[in-house]
């Protein structure tokens, strides 16, 4: 099956930029899948960043914490909610895209 490949489009970079900007005015938590993902995300933040990157299975997207911005990397959402996302997109039509936007799963 041919799938749309959104890797390398800058989603994580934009999310981390937002996290850094928000951290100037309030605490920010970025939720990762596992410790390897935590290290990867932390390595992309500035040296003096106040953003906390952690694995926390109790945090849920869209549920606000008082005074804290909680951001989820798209990979975290994909792994945690894979079954829900599959069902949500079950009947979607494939977009017509340039061949360079596709990969064959390998």
Short mmCIF file of N, CA and C in Angstrom, two decimals:
data_model
loop_
_atom_site.label_atom_id
_atom_site.label_comp_id
_atom_site.label_asym_id
_atom_site.label_seq_id
_atom_site.Cartn_x
_atom_site.Cartn_y
_atom_site.Cartn_z
N UNK A 1 0.84 -1.19 0.00
CA UNK A 1 0.00 0.00 0.00
C UNK A 1 0.88 1.24 0.00
N UNK A 2 0.56 2.20 -0.80
CA UNK A 2 1.27 3.47 -0.86
C UNK A 2 0.68 4.40 0.18
N UNK A 3 1.54 5.01 0.99
CA UNK A 3 1.09 5.89 2.05
C UNK A 3 1.70 7.27 1.89
N UNK A 4 1.00 8.26 2.37
CA UNK A 4 1.53 9.63 2.40
C UNK A 4 2.65 9.69 3.43
N UNK A 5 3.78 10.22 3.06
CA UNK A 5 4.92 10.31 3.95
C UNK A 5 5.09 11.75 4.42
N UNK A 6 4.73 12.02 5.67
CA UNK A 6 4.85 13.37 6.22
C UNK A 6 6.15 13.54 6.99
N UNK A 7 7.03 12.52 6.95
CA UNK A 7 8.31 12.66 7.64
C UNK A 7 9.13 13.75 6.97
N UNK A 8 9.88 14.47 7.79
CA UNK A 8 10.76 15.49 7.25
C UNK A 8 10.08 16.78 6.82
N UNK A 9 8.84 16.97 7.26
CA UNK A 9 8.10 18.18 6.87
C UNK A 9 8.22 19.30 7.89
N UNK A 10 8.90 19.04 9.02
CA UNK A 10 9.15 20.09 10.01
C UNK A 10 8.15 20.15 11.15
N UNK A 11 7.27 19.17 11.27
CA UNK A 11 6.27 19.21 12.35
C UNK A 11 6.91 19.27 13.73
N UNK A 12 7.88 18.40 13.97
CA UNK A 12 8.54 18.38 15.28
C UNK A 12 9.28 19.68 15.53
N UNK A 13 10.00 20.18 14.53
CA UNK A 13 10.72 21.45 14.68
C UNK A 13 9.76 22.57 15.05
N UNK A 14 8.62 22.66 14.35
CA UNK A 14 7.65 23.73 14.64
C UNK A 14 7.06 23.57 16.04
N UNK A 15 6.80 22.33 16.46
CA UNK A 15 6.26 22.10 17.80
C UNK A 15 7.27 22.52 18.86
N UNK A 16 8.54 22.18 18.66
CA UNK A 16 9.57 22.56 19.62
C UNK A 16 9.80 24.07 19.63
N UNK A 17 9.70 24.71 18.49
CA UNK A 17 9.80 26.18 18.46
C UNK A 17 8.67 26.81 19.26
N UNK A 18 7.47 26.27 19.12
CA UNK A 18 6.34 26.78 19.91
C UNK A 18 6.57 26.54 21.39
N UNK A 19 7.08 25.36 21.73
CA UNK A 19 7.36 25.04 23.14
C UNK A 19 8.35 26.05 23.72
N UNK A 20 9.42 26.34 22.99
CA UNK A 20 10.43 27.30 23.46
C UNK A 20 9.80 28.69 23.63
N UNK A 21 8.98 29.10 22.68
CA UNK A 21 8.33 30.42 22.76
C UNK A 21 7.40 30.49 23.97
N UNK A 22 6.60 29.46 24.17
CA UNK A 22 5.67 29.44 25.30
C UNK A 22 6.40 29.42 26.64
N UNK A 23 7.58 28.80 26.67
CA UNK A 23 8.31 28.66 27.94
C UNK A 23 8.81 30.00 28.47
N UNK A 24 8.73 31.04 27.67
CA UNK A 24 9.11 32.37 28.15
C UNK A 24 8.10 32.92 29.14
N UNK A 25 6.86 32.42 29.09
CA UNK A 25 5.81 32.97 29.95
C UNK A 25 5.17 31.97 30.90
N UNK A 26 5.43 30.68 30.69
CA UNK A 26 4.83 29.67 31.57
C UNK A 26 5.58 28.34 31.43
N UNK A 27 5.37 27.43 32.36
CA UNK A 27 6.01 26.11 32.25
C UNK A 27 5.46 25.35 31.04
N UNK A 28 6.34 24.59 30.39
CA UNK A 28 5.96 23.81 29.21
C UNK A 28 6.46 22.39 29.37
N UNK A 29 5.58 21.44 29.07
CA UNK A 29 5.92 20.02 29.05
C UNK A 29 5.69 19.50 27.64
N UNK A 30 6.68 18.80 27.10
CA UNK A 30 6.53 18.10 25.83
C UNK A 30 6.51 16.62 26.16
N UNK A 31 5.47 15.91 25.70
CA UNK A 31 5.30 14.50 26.02
C UNK A 31 5.89 13.65 24.90
N UNK A 32 6.75 12.70 25.30
CA UNK A 32 7.42 11.79 24.37
C UNK A 32 6.96 10.36 24.61
N UNK A 33 7.26 9.47 23.67
CA UNK A 33 6.84 8.07 23.75
C UNK A 33 7.66 7.28 24.77
N UNK A 34 8.97 7.43 24.73
CA UNK A 34 9.86 6.66 25.60
C UNK A 34 11.13 7.47 25.85
N UNK A 35 12.06 6.89 26.59
CA UNK A 35 13.28 7.63 26.96
C UNK A 35 14.14 7.97 25.75
N UNK A 36 14.19 7.11 24.75
CA UNK A 36 14.94 7.43 23.53
C UNK A 36 14.35 8.65 22.83
N UNK A 37 13.04 8.71 22.79
CA UNK A 37 12.35 9.84 22.18
C UNK A 37 12.60 11.11 22.99
N UNK A 38 12.62 10.98 24.32
CA UNK A 38 12.92 12.12 25.19
C UNK A 38 14.29 12.68 24.84
N UNK A 39 15.31 11.80 24.76
CA UNK A 39 16.67 12.26 24.44
C UNK A 39 16.72 12.93 23.07
N UNK A 40 16.01 12.37 22.11
CA UNK A 40 16.00 12.94 20.76
C UNK A 40 15.41 14.34 20.77
N UNK A 41 14.27 14.51 21.44
CA UNK A 41 13.62 15.82 21.48
C UNK A 41 14.47 16.83 22.26
N UNK A 42 15.03 16.40 23.40
CA UNK A 42 15.86 17.31 24.19
C UNK A 42 17.06 17.80 23.40
N UNK A 43 17.62 16.93 22.59
CA UNK A 43 18.81 17.31 21.82
C UNK A 43 18.50 18.39 20.78
N UNK A 44 17.24 18.57 20.46
CA UNK A 44 16.84 19.55 19.46
C UNK A 44 16.43 20.89 20.09
N UNK A 45 16.40 20.95 21.41
CA UNK A 45 16.07 22.19 22.11
C UNK A 45 17.35 22.99 22.37
N UNK A 46 17.18 24.28 22.59
CA UNK A 46 18.34 25.11 22.89
C UNK A 46 18.96 24.69 24.22
N UNK A 47 20.24 25.02 24.40
CA UNK A 47 20.98 24.62 25.60
C UNK A 47 20.34 25.14 26.88
N UNK A 48 19.81 26.36 26.84
CA UNK A 48 19.25 26.97 28.05
C UNK A 48 17.72 26.85 28.11
N UNK A 49 17.18 25.88 27.39
CA UNK A 49 15.72 25.71 27.33
C UNK A 49 15.14 25.38 28.70
N UNK A 50 13.96 25.94 28.96
CA UNK A 50 13.22 25.63 30.19
C UNK A 50 12.11 24.62 29.92
N UNK A 51 12.05 24.08 28.72
CA UNK A 51 11.03 23.10 28.35
C UNK A 51 11.39 21.75 28.96
N UNK A 52 10.40 21.11 29.61
CA UNK A 52 10.59 19.77 30.15
C UNK A 52 10.08 18.77 29.12
N UNK A 53 10.88 17.79 28.82
CA UNK A 53 10.48 16.71 27.91
C UNK A 53 10.44 15.44 28.75
N UNK A 54 9.30 14.77 28.74
CA UNK A 54 9.16 13.58 29.59
C UNK A 54 8.18 12.58 29.01
N UNK A 55 8.27 11.37 29.54
CA UNK A 55 7.31 10.32 29.22
C UNK A 55 6.28 10.35 30.33
N UNK A 56 5.03 10.61 29.99
CA UNK A 56 3.98 10.65 31.00
C UNK A 56 2.71 10.10 30.39
N UNK A 57 2.35 8.91 30.79
CA UNK A 57 1.18 8.25 30.23
C UNK A 57 -0.13 8.75 30.82
N UNK A 58 -0.03 9.59 31.87
CA UNK A 58 -1.25 10.10 32.50
C UNK A 58 -1.77 11.36 31.81
N UNK A 59 -0.91 12.04 31.04
CA UNK A 59 -1.33 13.25 30.36
C UNK A 59 -2.11 12.90 29.10
N UNK A 60 -3.15 13.65 28.84
CA UNK A 60 -4.02 13.40 27.70
C UNK A 60 -4.10 14.65 26.85
N UNK A 61 -3.99 14.51 25.51
CA UNK A 61 -4.11 15.69 24.65
C UNK A 61 -5.43 16.41 24.87
N UNK A 62 -5.36 17.72 24.93
CA UNK A 62 -6.57 18.52 25.05
C UNK A 62 -7.05 18.75 26.47
N UNK A 63 -6.45 18.06 27.44
CA UNK A 63 -6.84 18.27 28.84
C UNK A 63 -5.86 19.26 29.44
N UNK A 64 -6.33 20.47 29.76
CA UNK A 64 -5.41 21.52 30.23
C UNK A 64 -4.96 21.29 31.67
N UNK A 65 -3.73 21.68 31.94
CA UNK A 65 -3.22 21.75 33.30
C UNK A 65 -3.12 23.22 33.64
N UNK A 66 -3.53 23.60 34.81
CA UNK A 66 -3.55 25.01 35.17
C UNK A 66 -2.16 25.63 35.05
N UNK A 67 -2.03 26.59 34.14
CA UNK A 67 -0.81 27.35 33.98
C UNK A 67 0.32 26.65 33.24
N UNK A 68 0.10 25.42 32.79
CA UNK A 68 1.15 24.66 32.11
C UNK A 68 0.71 24.35 30.68
N UNK A 69 1.60 24.60 29.73
CA UNK A 69 1.33 24.22 28.34
C UNK A 69 1.86 22.80 28.14
N UNK A 70 1.01 21.90 27.69
CA UNK A 70 1.40 20.52 27.43
C UNK A 70 1.29 20.28 25.94
N UNK A 71 2.42 19.94 25.32
CA UNK A 71 2.46 19.69 23.88
C UNK A 71 2.84 18.23 23.64
N UNK A 72 2.22 17.64 22.64
CA UNK A 72 2.50 16.25 22.28
C UNK A 72 3.16 16.22 20.91
N UNK A 73 4.31 15.54 20.82
CA UNK A 73 4.92 15.34 19.52
C UNK A 73 4.00 14.43 18.71
N UNK A 74 3.94 14.66 17.40
CA UNK A 74 3.04 13.87 16.56
C UNK A 74 3.35 12.37 16.64
N UNK A 75 4.61 12.02 16.83
CA UNK A 75 4.98 10.60 16.95
C UNK A 75 4.35 9.99 18.20
N UNK A 76 4.31 10.75 19.28
CA UNK A 76 3.68 10.28 20.52
C UNK A 76 2.21 9.98 20.28
N UNK A 77 1.53 10.89 19.61
CA UNK A 77 0.10 10.67 19.31
C UNK A 77 -0.09 9.46 18.41
N UNK A 78 0.79 9.32 17.42
CA UNK A 78 0.68 8.21 16.49
C UNK A 78 0.84 6.87 17.21
N UNK A 79 1.80 6.78 18.12
CA UNK A 79 2.04 5.53 18.84
C UNK A 79 0.94 5.26 19.86
N UNK A 80 0.60 6.27 20.67
CA UNK A 80 -0.38 6.07 21.74
C UNK A 80 -1.79 5.82 21.24
N UNK A 81 -2.16 6.48 20.15
CA UNK A 81 -3.54 6.43 19.70
C UNK A 81 -3.66 5.81 18.30
N UNK A 82 -2.77 4.88 17.99
CA UNK A 82 -2.72 4.28 16.67
C UNK A 82 -4.07 3.67 16.26
N UNK A 83 -4.70 2.91 17.15
CA UNK A 83 -5.98 2.27 16.81
C UNK A 83 -7.08 3.30 16.54
N UNK A 84 -7.10 4.35 17.35
CA UNK A 84 -8.11 5.40 17.16
C UNK A 84 -7.86 6.13 15.84
N UNK A 85 -6.60 6.45 15.56
CA UNK A 85 -6.27 7.16 14.32
C UNK A 85 -6.59 6.30 13.10
N UNK A 86 -6.30 5.00 13.17
CA UNK A 86 -6.63 4.11 12.05
C UNK A 86 -8.14 4.12 11.79
N UNK A 87 -8.92 4.03 12.84
CA UNK A 87 -10.37 4.03 12.68
C UNK A 87 -10.86 5.38 12.16
N UNK A 88 -10.29 6.46 12.67
CA UNK A 88 -10.68 7.81 12.24
C UNK A 88 -10.45 7.99 10.75
N UNK A 89 -9.33 7.47 10.24
CA UNK A 89 -8.97 7.64 8.83
C UNK A 89 -9.36 6.46 7.96
N UNK A 90 -10.12 5.54 8.50
CA UNK A 90 -10.45 4.28 7.82
C UNK A 90 -11.04 4.48 6.42
N UNK A 91 -11.88 5.45 6.26
CA UNK A 91 -12.57 5.63 4.97
C UNK A 91 -12.11 6.87 4.22
N UNK A 92 -10.98 7.44 4.65
CA UNK A 92 -10.44 8.59 3.94
C UNK A 92 -10.02 8.20 2.53
N UNK A 93 -10.18 9.13 1.63
CA UNK A 93 -9.63 8.94 0.29
C UNK A 93 -8.19 9.40 0.31
N UNK A 94 -7.36 8.76 -0.49
CA UNK A 94 -5.96 9.15 -0.58
C UNK A 94 -5.84 10.46 -1.34
N UNK A 95 -5.05 11.40 -0.82
CA UNK A 95 -4.88 12.67 -1.54
C UNK A 95 -4.06 12.47 -2.82
N UNK A 96 -4.33 13.30 -3.80
CA UNK A 96 -3.55 13.27 -5.03
C UNK A 96 -2.32 14.15 -4.79
N UNK A 97 -1.16 13.53 -4.72
CA UNK A 97 0.08 14.24 -4.42
C UNK A 97 1.15 13.91 -5.44
N UNK A 98 2.17 14.74 -5.44
CA UNK A 98 3.33 14.47 -6.29
C UNK A 98 3.96 13.14 -5.85
N UNK A 99 4.54 12.38 -6.77
CA UNK A 99 5.16 11.10 -6.40
C UNK A 99 6.22 11.22 -5.31
N UNK A 100 6.89 12.34 -5.18
CA UNK A 100 7.93 12.51 -4.16
C UNK A 100 7.35 12.50 -2.75
N UNK A 101 6.03 12.63 -2.60
CA UNK A 101 5.39 12.64 -1.27
C UNK A 101 4.98 11.24 -0.82
N UNK A 102 5.32 10.22 -1.57
CA UNK A 102 4.91 8.86 -1.24
C UNK A 102 6.10 8.00 -0.87
N UNK A 103 5.85 6.99 -0.08
CA UNK A 103 6.87 5.96 0.15
C UNK A 103 6.15 4.62 0.13
N UNK A 104 6.92 3.55 -0.02
CA UNK A 104 6.30 2.23 -0.16
C UNK A 104 6.35 1.41 1.13
N UNK A 105 6.71 2.03 2.24
CA UNK A 105 6.70 1.35 3.52
C UNK A 105 8.00 0.67 3.89
N UNK A 106 9.02 0.80 3.06
CA UNK A 106 10.31 0.15 3.34
C UNK A 106 11.32 1.17 3.81
#
